[in-house]
Coordinates of C-alpha atoms in Angstrom, one line a residue:
Chain K
X1 CA 8.6 95.1 -79.3
X2 CA 11.5 97.6 -79.7
X3 CA 10.0 99.9 -77.2
X4 CA 9.9 97.1 -74.7
X5 CA 13.6 96.5 -75.2
X6 CA 14.4 100.1 -74.6
X7 CA 12.4 100.1 -71.4
X8 CA 14.3 97.0 -70.3
X9 CA 17.7 98.5 -70.7
X10 CA 16.7 101.8 -69.1
X11 CA 15.3 99.9 -66.2
X12 CA 18.6 98.0 -65.8
X13 CA 20.5 101.3 -65.7
X14 CA 18.1 102.7 -63.2
X15 CA 18.6 99.7 -60.9
X16 CA 22.3 100.2 -61.2
X17 CA 22.0 103.9 -60.6
X18 CA 20.0 103.5 -57.4
X19 CA 22.4 100.7 -56.2
X20 CA 25.3 103.1 -56.6
X21 CA 23.4 105.8 -54.7
X22 CA 22.6 103.5 -51.8
X23 CA 26.2 102.4 -51.6
X24 CA 27.4 106.0 -51.6
X25 CA 24.9 106.8 -48.8
X26 CA 26.1 104.0 -46.6
X27 CA 29.7 104.8 -47.4
X28 CA 29.2 108.4 -46.4
X29 CA 27.7 107.3 -43.1
X30 CA 30.5 104.9 -42.5
X31 CA 33.1 107.5 -43.3
X32 CA 31.6 109.8 -40.7
X33 CA 32.1 107.3 -38.0
X34 CA 35.6 106.4 -39.3
X35 CA 36.5 110.0 -38.8
X36 CA 35.6 109.7 -35.1
X37 CA 37.8 106.6 -34.9
X38 CA 40.6 108.5 -36.7
X39 CA 40.4 111.2 -34.1
X40 CA 40.8 108.6 -31.3
X41 CA 43.6 107.0 -33.2
X42 CA 45.5 110.3 -33.6
X43 CA 45.1 111.3 -30.1
X44 CA 46.5 108.0 -29.0
X45 CA 49.5 108.4 -31.4
X46 CA 50.1 111.8 -30.0
X47 CA 50.2 110.5 -26.4
X48 CA 52.5 107.7 -27.5
X49 CA 54.8 110.1 -29.2
X50 CA 55.8 111.4 -25.8
X51 CA 57.5 108.1 -24.9
X52 CA 60.3 109.1 -27.3
X53 CA 61.1 112.2 -25.2
X54 CA 63.9 112.0 -22.6
X55 CA 61.3 112.3 -19.8
X56 CA 58.9 110.0 -21.6
X57 CA 61.1 106.9 -21.4
X58 CA 60.9 107.1 -17.6
X59 CA 57.1 107.7 -17.6
X60 CA 56.0 104.9 -19.9
X61 CA 53.6 103.4 -17.5
X62 CA 51.8 106.7 -17.1
X63 CA 51.6 107.2 -20.8
X64 CA 50.2 103.8 -21.3
X65 CA 47.4 104.5 -18.8
X66 CA 46.4 107.6 -20.7
X67 CA 46.4 105.6 -23.9
X68 CA 44.2 102.9 -22.4
X69 CA 41.7 105.5 -21.3
X70 CA 41.6 107.0 -24.8
X71 CA 41.4 103.6 -26.4
X72 CA 38.4 102.6 -24.2
X73 CA 36.3 104.9 -26.5
X74 CA 37.0 102.7 -29.5
X75 CA 34.6 100.0 -28.5
X76 CA 31.6 102.3 -28.5
X77 CA 32.7 103.8 -31.8
X78 CA 32.9 100.4 -33.4
X79 CA 29.5 99.4 -32.2
X80 CA 28.3 102.6 -33.9
X81 CA 30.0 101.6 -37.1
X82 CA 28.6 98.1 -36.8
X83 CA 25.1 99.4 -36.8
X84 CA 25.7 101.3 -40.0
X85 CA 27.2 98.5 -42.1
X86 CA 24.3 96.3 -43.4
X87 CA 24.6 92.6 -42.3
X88 CA 26.5 90.4 -44.7
X89 CA 28.2 93.4 -46.4
X90 CA 31.2 93.7 -44.1
X91 CA 33.7 93.3 -46.9
X92 CA 31.8 95.7 -49.1
X93 CA 32.8 98.6 -46.9
X94 CA 35.9 97.0 -45.4
X95 CA 38.3 99.3 -47.3
X96 CA 36.7 102.4 -45.8
X97 CA 37.7 101.6 -42.3
X98 CA 40.6 99.2 -42.9
X99 CA 43.5 101.6 -42.5
X100 CA 42.1 103.1 -39.3
X101 CA 41.5 99.7 -37.8
X102 CA 45.0 98.8 -38.4
X103 CA 46.3 101.9 -36.8
X104 CA 44.2 101.2 -33.7
X105 CA 45.4 97.6 -33.6
X106 CA 49.0 98.9 -33.7
X107 CA 48.3 101.3 -30.8
X108 CA 46.6 98.7 -28.7
X109 CA 49.4 96.2 -29.3
X110 CA 52.1 98.8 -28.5
X111 CA 50.5 99.7 -25.2
X112 CA 50.1 96.0 -24.3
X113 CA 53.7 95.4 -25.1
X114 CA 54.9 98.4 -23.1
X115 CA 52.8 97.3 -20.1
X116 CA 53.3 93.5 -20.2
X117 CA 56.1 92.9 -22.6
X118 CA 54.1 90.5 -24.8
X119 CA 52.2 90.5 -28.0
X120 CA 48.4 90.9 -27.6
X121 CA 46.8 88.1 -29.5
X122 CA 44.1 88.5 -32.1
X123 CA 41.1 87.7 -29.8
X124 CA 42.4 90.0 -27.1
X125 CA 42.8 93.0 -29.4
X126 CA 39.4 92.3 -30.9
X127 CA 37.8 92.1 -27.5
X128 CA 39.3 95.4 -26.4
X129 CA 37.8 97.0 -29.5
X130 CA 34.4 95.3 -28.8
X131 CA 34.7 93.1 -31.8
X132 CA 34.5 89.4 -32.6
X133 CA 37.3 87.5 -34.4
X134 CA 34.9 85.4 -36.4
X135 CA 33.5 86.4 -39.8
X136 CA 30.3 84.4 -39.0
X137 CA 29.5 87.0 -36.4
X138 CA 29.2 89.7 -39.0
X139 CA 31.3 92.7 -38.0
X140 CA 34.7 91.5 -36.8
X141 CA 38.3 92.2 -36.6
X142 CA 39.8 90.8 -39.8
X143 CA 42.8 88.6 -39.2
X144 CA 44.9 90.3 -41.8
X145 CA 44.1 93.7 -40.3
X146 CA 45.3 92.4 -37.0
X147 CA 48.5 90.9 -38.4
X148 CA 49.3 94.1 -40.3
X149 CA 48.4 96.3 -37.5
X150 CA 50.5 94.3 -35.0
X151 CA 53.5 94.6 -37.4
X152 CA 53.2 98.4 -37.5
X153 CA 54.4 98.6 -33.9
X154 CA 57.9 97.4 -34.9
X155 CA 58.8 100.7 -36.3
X156 CA 57.9 102.5 -33.1
X157 CA 59.8 100.0 -31.1
X158 CA 63.0 100.4 -33.1
X159 CA 62.7 104.1 -32.6
X160 CA 62.1 103.7 -28.9
X161 CA 65.3 101.6 -28.7
X162 CA 67.4 104.5 -30.0
X163 CA 65.6 107.1 -27.9
X164 CA 65.9 105.0 -24.8
X165 CA 69.7 105.0 -25.2
X166 CA 69.6 108.8 -25.6
X167 CA 67.6 108.9 -22.4
X168 CA 70.1 106.7 -20.6
X169 CA 68.0 103.6 -20.5
X170 CA 70.4 100.9 -21.7
X171 CA 68.3 97.9 -20.7
X172 CA 65.4 98.6 -23.0
X173 CA 67.0 98.1 -26.4
X174 CA 68.0 94.6 -25.2
X175 CA 64.4 93.8 -24.3
X176 CA 63.1 95.3 -27.5
X177 CA 65.5 93.2 -29.6
X178 CA 64.3 90.1 -27.8
X179 CA 60.7 90.9 -28.4
X180 CA 61.3 91.7 -32.1
X181 CA 63.1 88.4 -32.5
X182 CA 60.2 86.5 -31.1
X183 CA 57.9 88.5 -33.3
X184 CA 60.1 87.7 -36.3
X185 CA 60.0 84.0 -35.5
X186 CA 56.3 84.1 -35.2
X187 CA 55.7 85.9 -38.4
X188 CA 58.1 83.6 -40.2
X189 CA 55.4 80.9 -39.8
X190 CA 53.1 82.8 -42.1
X191 CA 53.1 82.9 -45.8
X192 CA 52.4 86.6 -46.2
X193 CA 51.1 88.1 -49.4
X194 CA 50.9 91.6 -50.8
X195 CA 50.7 94.3 -48.2
X196 CA 51.4 91.9 -45.3
X197 CA 54.6 90.9 -47.0
X198 CA 55.8 94.5 -47.2
X199 CA 55.0 95.0 -43.6
X200 CA 56.9 91.9 -42.8
X201 CA 60.0 93.5 -44.5
X202 CA 59.6 96.5 -42.2
X203 CA 59.9 94.1 -39.2
X204 CA 63.2 92.9 -40.5
X205 CA 64.5 96.4 -40.9
X206 CA 63.3 97.3 -37.4
X207 CA 65.0 94.2 -36.0
X208 CA 68.2 95.0 -37.9
X209 CA 68.2 98.6 -36.6
X210 CA 67.6 97.4 -33.0
X211 CA 70.4 94.9 -33.3
X212 CA 72.7 97.7 -34.4
X213 CA 71.8 99.6 -31.2
X214 CA 72.4 96.5 -29.1
X215 CA 75.7 95.9 -30.8
X216 CA 76.9 99.4 -30.2
X217 CA 75.9 99.2 -26.6
X218 CA 77.7 95.9 -26.1
X219 CA 80.8 97.1 -27.9
X220 CA 81.1 99.9 -25.4
X221 CA 80.4 97.8 -22.4
X222 CA 77.1 99.5 -21.7
X223 CA 75.2 96.2 -21.5
X224 CA 73.4 96.3 -18.2
X225 CA 74.5 93.3 -16.0
X226 CA 71.0 92.6 -14.7
X227 CA 69.4 92.0 -18.1
X228 CA 68.6 88.4 -18.6
X229 CA 67.2 88.7 -22.1
X230 CA 70.4 90.0 -23.6
X231 CA 71.0 86.9 -25.7
Chain Z
X1 CA 81.2 101.2 -39.4
X2 CA 81.1 98.8 -42.3
X3 CA 82.1 96.0 -40.0
X4 CA 79.4 96.8 -37.6
X5 CA 76.8 96.8 -40.3
X6 CA 78.0 93.5 -41.7
X7 CA 78.0 91.9 -38.4
X8 CA 74.5 92.9 -37.5
X9 CA 73.4 91.8 -40.9
X10 CA 74.7 88.4 -40.4
X11 CA 72.9 88.3 -37.1
X12 CA 69.7 89.2 -38.9
X13 CA 70.4 86.5 -41.5
X14 CA 70.9 83.9 -38.9
X15 CA 67.6 84.8 -37.3
X16 CA 65.9 84.7 -40.6
X17 CA 67.4 81.3 -41.4
X18 CA 66.5 79.7 -38.2
X19 CA 63.1 81.4 -38.1
X20 CA 63.3 81.1 -34.3
X21 CA 63.7 83.6 -31.6
X22 CA 66.7 83.7 -29.4
X23 CA 67.3 80.7 -27.3
X24 CA 67.3 82.5 -24.0
X25 CA 63.7 83.5 -24.2
X26 CA 61.4 81.8 -21.7
X27 CA 60.2 78.8 -23.6
X28 CA 56.6 78.8 -22.3
X29 CA 55.7 82.3 -23.6
X30 CA 57.6 81.5 -26.8
X31 CA 55.5 78.5 -27.7
X32 CA 52.3 80.3 -26.9
X33 CA 53.2 82.9 -29.4
X34 CA 54.3 80.3 -32.0
X35 CA 51.2 78.3 -31.5
X36 CA 49.0 81.3 -31.9
X37 CA 50.8 82.2 -35.2
X38 CA 50.5 78.6 -36.4
X39 CA 46.7 79.0 -36.0
X40 CA 46.8 82.4 -37.8
X41 CA 48.9 80.9 -40.6
X42 CA 46.3 78.2 -41.2
X43 CA 43.4 80.7 -41.3
X44 CA 45.4 83.1 -43.5
X45 CA 46.3 80.3 -46.0
X46 CA 42.8 79.0 -46.1
X47 CA 41.6 82.4 -47.2
X48 CA 44.4 83.0 -49.7
X49 CA 44.0 79.6 -51.2
X50 CA 40.3 80.1 -51.7
X51 CA 40.9 83.5 -53.3
X52 CA 43.4 81.9 -55.6
X53 CA 41.0 79.1 -56.6
X54 CA 38.2 81.5 -57.3
X55 CA 40.6 83.6 -59.3
X56 CA 41.8 80.7 -61.4
X57 CA 38.2 79.6 -62.1
X58 CA 37.4 83.2 -63.1
X59 CA 40.3 83.2 -65.6
X60 CA 39.0 80.0 -67.1
X61 CA 35.6 81.6 -67.4
X62 CA 37.1 84.5 -69.2
X63 CA 39.0 82.4 -71.7
X64 CA 36.0 80.2 -72.5
X65 CA 33.6 83.1 -72.7
X66 CA 35.9 84.8 -75.2
X67 CA 35.9 81.7 -77.3
X68 CA 32.1 81.6 -77.4
X69 CA 32.1 85.2 -78.4
X70 CA 34.5 84.7 -81.2
X71 CA 32.6 81.7 -82.5
X72 CA 29.4 83.8 -82.7
X73 CA 31.3 86.6 -84.5
X74 CA 31.6 84.2 -87.4
X75 CA 27.8 84.2 -87.9
X76 CA 27.4 87.0 -90.5
X77 CA 27.4 85.6 -94.0
X78 CA 26.7 82.0 -92.9
X79 CA 23.6 80.1 -94.0
X80 CA 20.6 79.9 -91.7
X81 CA 21.4 76.3 -91.0
X82 CA 25.0 77.0 -90.0
X83 CA 23.9 79.9 -87.9
X84 CA 21.6 77.5 -86.0
X85 CA 24.4 75.1 -85.4
X86 CA 26.7 77.8 -84.2
X87 CA 24.2 79.2 -81.8
X88 CA 23.4 75.8 -80.6
X89 CA 27.0 75.0 -79.8
X90 CA 27.4 78.4 -78.1
X91 CA 24.4 77.8 -76.0
X92 CA 25.8 74.4 -74.9
X93 CA 29.2 76.0 -74.2
X94 CA 27.6 78.7 -72.0
X95 CA 25.6 76.0 -70.1
X96 CA 28.9 74.2 -69.6
X97 CA 30.6 77.3 -68.2
X98 CA 27.7 77.8 -65.8
X99 CA 27.6 74.2 -64.7
X100 CA 31.3 73.7 -64.2
X101 CA 33.4 76.8 -63.6
X102 CA 30.9 79.2 -62.3
X103 CA 29.3 76.6 -60.2
X104 CA 32.7 75.9 -58.8
X105 CA 33.0 79.5 -57.8
X106 CA 29.6 79.4 -56.3
X107 CA 30.6 76.5 -54.2
X108 CA 33.7 78.3 -53.0
X109 CA 31.5 81.2 -52.0
X110 CA 29.1 79.2 -50.0
X111 CA 28.8 80.7 -46.5
X112 CA 31.3 83.4 -47.4
X113 CA 30.9 87.1 -47.7
X114 CA 30.9 87.4 -51.5
X115 CA 32.3 90.9 -51.3
X116 CA 35.5 89.5 -49.9
X117 CA 36.1 87.6 -53.1
X118 CA 34.4 89.8 -55.6
X119 CA 37.6 91.1 -57.0
X120 CA 38.7 87.5 -57.7
X121 CA 35.8 86.7 -60.0
X122 CA 34.6 90.0 -61.3
X123 CA 36.6 89.8 -64.6
X124 CA 35.4 86.3 -65.5
X125 CA 31.8 87.2 -64.6
X126 CA 31.8 90.2 -66.8
X127 CA 33.2 88.3 -69.7
X128 CA 30.6 85.6 -69.2
X129 CA 27.8 88.2 -69.1
X130 CA 29.1 89.6 -72.3
X131 CA 29.0 86.2 -74.0
X132 CA 25.6 85.4 -72.6
X133 CA 24.0 88.7 -73.6
X134 CA 25.6 88.4 -77.0
X135 CA 24.1 85.0 -77.5
X136 CA 20.8 86.2 -76.1
X137 CA 20.7 89.1 -78.4
X138 CA 21.4 86.9 -81.5
X139 CA 18.5 84.6 -80.5
X140 CA 15.9 87.1 -79.4
X141 CA 17.1 90.6 -80.5
X142 CA 16.9 91.9 -76.9
X143 CA 19.3 92.4 -74.0
X144 CA 19.3 89.8 -71.3
X145 CA 18.0 91.0 -68.0
X146 CA 19.9 91.2 -64.8
X147 CA 17.4 88.8 -63.2
X148 CA 17.9 86.3 -65.9
X149 CA 21.7 86.3 -65.4
X150 CA 21.3 85.9 -61.7
X151 CA 18.8 83.1 -62.2
X152 CA 21.2 81.2 -64.4
X153 CA 23.9 81.5 -61.7
X154 CA 21.7 80.3 -58.8
X155 CA 22.0 76.6 -58.4
X156 CA 20.1 75.9 -55.3
X157 CA 16.9 73.8 -55.9
X158 CA 17.8 71.5 -58.7
X159 CA 20.6 70.1 -56.7
X160 CA 18.9 67.8 -54.3
X161 CA 22.1 66.1 -53.0
X162 CA 23.3 69.3 -51.4
X163 CA 20.0 71.0 -50.7
X164 CA 21.3 73.7 -48.5
X165 CA 19.3 76.4 -46.7
X166 CA 21.2 79.1 -48.6
X167 CA 20.8 78.5 -52.4
X168 CA 24.2 78.2 -54.1
X169 CA 24.8 81.2 -56.3
X170 CA 27.4 83.6 -57.7
X171 CA 26.4 87.0 -56.7
X172 CA 25.9 89.2 -59.8
X173 CA 26.0 92.8 -58.6
X174 CA 24.3 95.4 -60.9
X175 CA 27.8 96.6 -61.4
X176 CA 29.1 93.5 -63.1
X177 CA 25.9 93.3 -65.1
X178 CA 26.3 96.8 -66.4
X179 CA 30.0 96.3 -67.1
X180 CA 29.3 93.1 -69.0
X181 CA 26.6 94.7 -71.0
X182 CA 28.9 97.7 -71.7
X183 CA 31.4 95.2 -73.2
X184 CA 28.6 93.7 -75.3
X185 CA 28.4 97.0 -77.2
X186 CA 31.8 96.5 -78.7
X187 CA 30.9 93.0 -79.9
X188 CA 27.6 94.3 -81.4
X189 CA 29.6 97.0 -83.3
X190 CA 31.9 94.4 -84.8
X191 CA 28.9 92.2 -85.6
X192 CA 27.1 95.1 -87.3
X193 CA 30.0 96.1 -89.5
X194 CA 30.4 92.5 -90.6
X195 CA 26.6 92.4 -91.3
X196 CA 27.0 95.4 -93.6
X197 CA 29.6 93.6 -95.7
X198 CA 27.4 90.5 -95.8
X199 CA 24.2 92.3 -96.8
X200 CA 22.3 91.6 -93.6
X201 CA 21.0 95.2 -93.5
X202 CA 18.1 94.6 -91.2
X203 CA 20.5 93.4 -88.5
X204 CA 22.5 96.6 -88.9
X205 CA 19.5 98.8 -88.2
X206 CA 18.4 96.6 -85.4
X207 CA 21.8 96.8 -83.7
X208 CA 21.9 100.5 -84.2
X209 CA 18.6 100.9 -82.4
X210 CA 19.7 98.7 -79.5
X211 CA 22.9 100.6 -79.2
X212 CA 21.1 103.9 -79.2
X213 CA 18.8 102.6 -76.4
X214 CA 21.8 101.6 -74.4
X215 CA 23.4 105.0 -75.0
X216 CA 20.3 106.5 -73.5
X217 CA 20.8 104.2 -70.5
X218 CA 24.3 105.3 -70.0
X219 CA 23.3 108.9 -70.2
X220 CA 20.6 108.4 -67.7
X221 CA 23.3 107.5 -65.1
X222 CA 24.6 111.0 -65.4
X223 CA 27.7 111.0 -63.3
X224 CA 29.6 107.8 -64.0
X225 CA 30.5 106.3 -60.6
X226 CA 33.1 103.7 -61.6
X227 CA 36.3 104.5 -63.4
X228 CA 36.3 101.3 -65.4
X229 CA 32.8 102.1 -66.6
X230 CA 33.8 105.5 -67.6
X231 CA 36.5 104.0 -69.8
X232 CA 34.1 101.5 -71.3
X233 CA 31.6 104.2 -72.0
X234 CA 34.2 106.1 -74.1
X235 CA 34.8 103.0 -76.1
X236 CA 31.1 102.5 -76.5
X237 CA 30.6 106.0 -77.8
X238 CA 33.1 105.4 -80.6
X239 CA 31.4 102.1 -81.4
X240 CA 28.1 103.8 -81.6
X241 CA 29.6 106.4 -83.9
X242 CA 30.9 103.7 -86.2
X243 CA 27.5 101.9 -86.3
X244 CA 25.7 105.2 -87.0
X245 CA 28.1 106.0 -89.8
X246 CA 27.5 102.6 -91.3
X247 CA 23.7 102.9 -91.2
X248 CA 24.0 106.4 -92.7
X249 CA 26.1 105.3 -95.7
X250 CA 23.9 102.3 -96.1
X251 CA 20.9 104.6 -96.5
X252 CA 22.6 106.9 -98.9
X253 CA 23.8 104.1 -101.1
X254 CA 20.4 102.5 -101.2
X255 CA 19.2 105.5 -103.2
X256 CA 21.8 105.1 -105.9
X257 CA 22.4 101.3 -106.2
X258 CA 19.8 98.5 -106.6
X259 CA 19.4 96.7 -103.3
X260 CA 20.7 93.4 -104.5
X261 CA 23.9 94.9 -105.7
X262 CA 24.6 96.9 -102.6
X263 CA 26.2 94.0 -100.8
X264 CA 28.8 93.8 -103.5
X265 CA 29.7 97.4 -103.2
X266 CA 30.2 97.1 -99.5
X267 CA 32.1 93.8 -99.8
X268 CA 34.5 95.8 -102.0
X269 CA 34.9 98.5 -99.4
X270 CA 35.3 95.8 -96.7
X271 CA 38.2 94.3 -98.7
X272 CA 39.9 97.6 -99.2
X273 CA 39.7 98.9 -95.7
X274 CA 39.9 97.2 -92.4
X275 CA 36.4 96.5 -91.2
X276 CA 37.1 98.3 -87.9
X277 CA 37.3 101.7 -89.6
X278 CA 34.0 103.4 -90.3
X279 CA 32.6 102.9 -93.8
X280 CA 32.1 106.0 -95.9

């Protein structure tokens, strides 16, 4: 009788042990692909960094095209990732690719803003990454990842506002402020928690910073006459 | 400079208060964005609310499981009859937890990815497993199996009214099971020490054997993959040590005191020292 018990417990531990092993294997595999995604993400950030240079501000459309090209790789990489994550276990491995996904969302949203002056919605960003927006479809772009990623572009924009002034582009800060205000209005509709709440605070700081730039420009009469969105 | 800052701050405050973008923006694009975010807000709230509900239920499971455990800790020293009653009540309480709170969690998790909410219910589930395995041990002298736990938390077939394709269940990962069983060791130690002072010596040796078998299980894992488990294992080691000491001194005293007087000796010790310190 006692021997049986002992067997039972050992067996339970063995099951747990093999479960941990399997998870570690999958995670390693997932991390390998995440590294590839990271590479793409970094090269996009590097390209985007150029827009803050004096020549960059004039060449934004060219920079955006380069980014789009780089970002087009992402969809293939995500389909790789998708094949590695067992069905129904998306959230088991979510944390391993979460941060990278948010960075890619941020880059995609930034490029879309620079090209079309609007916020790319959830489904559009997901589609560009080759993902669904619905959890029922298995591998998808989590709404919170999208919302957090989209907020991350605010920091870059407030930086761009300052650098645009340095480069002699006085109209851009006014446009950026307008966009950030809209974004702020939209995010105010949410009831953010935890990480999203922190990111939302960043948006407020970015907006404040951009408003300072706009104020300084207005004060010195540098407000371009043709801007309609000056407010 | 101060003026500039204060002015821009008031501007920011106004924006925050109104929660609306500047009035000059083209209204059509504006409402598209706002409509989108209203949708997002709904989805987000739905998820957060669900998480919160699961979390609340899990906390209730923890509280009630703890009560069951405490009630069973009173068993040493009670008569056979009282013991039966206590175990009976505990069994009913456990059933009740399963059929109300845990079933509620299972219903929330229906058609969801359980891993998305696992952090919300892991604590309650572990405490429940601890209570269940404690009860199971007192009844049968063995450790409840993982399959048995999962079976108890699967509600599908008996519920004809909502016979869904996917049986209703709370996912019990091996991790929660092992963590729950790791907590059980502490309860067994307490129970064993109390048994010493109430002269239920067979129980002490039995518990000691079970703990040793579990220790073997922990060792077989080798590297401990989870931080929380590592901590629990350290606690377990000291529990095992206490139980071994108790059995050792029990054996020693047996040789010098007649068996029927032994309990008085230990009762004395128990009164002098706190029962949580090892008996010497």
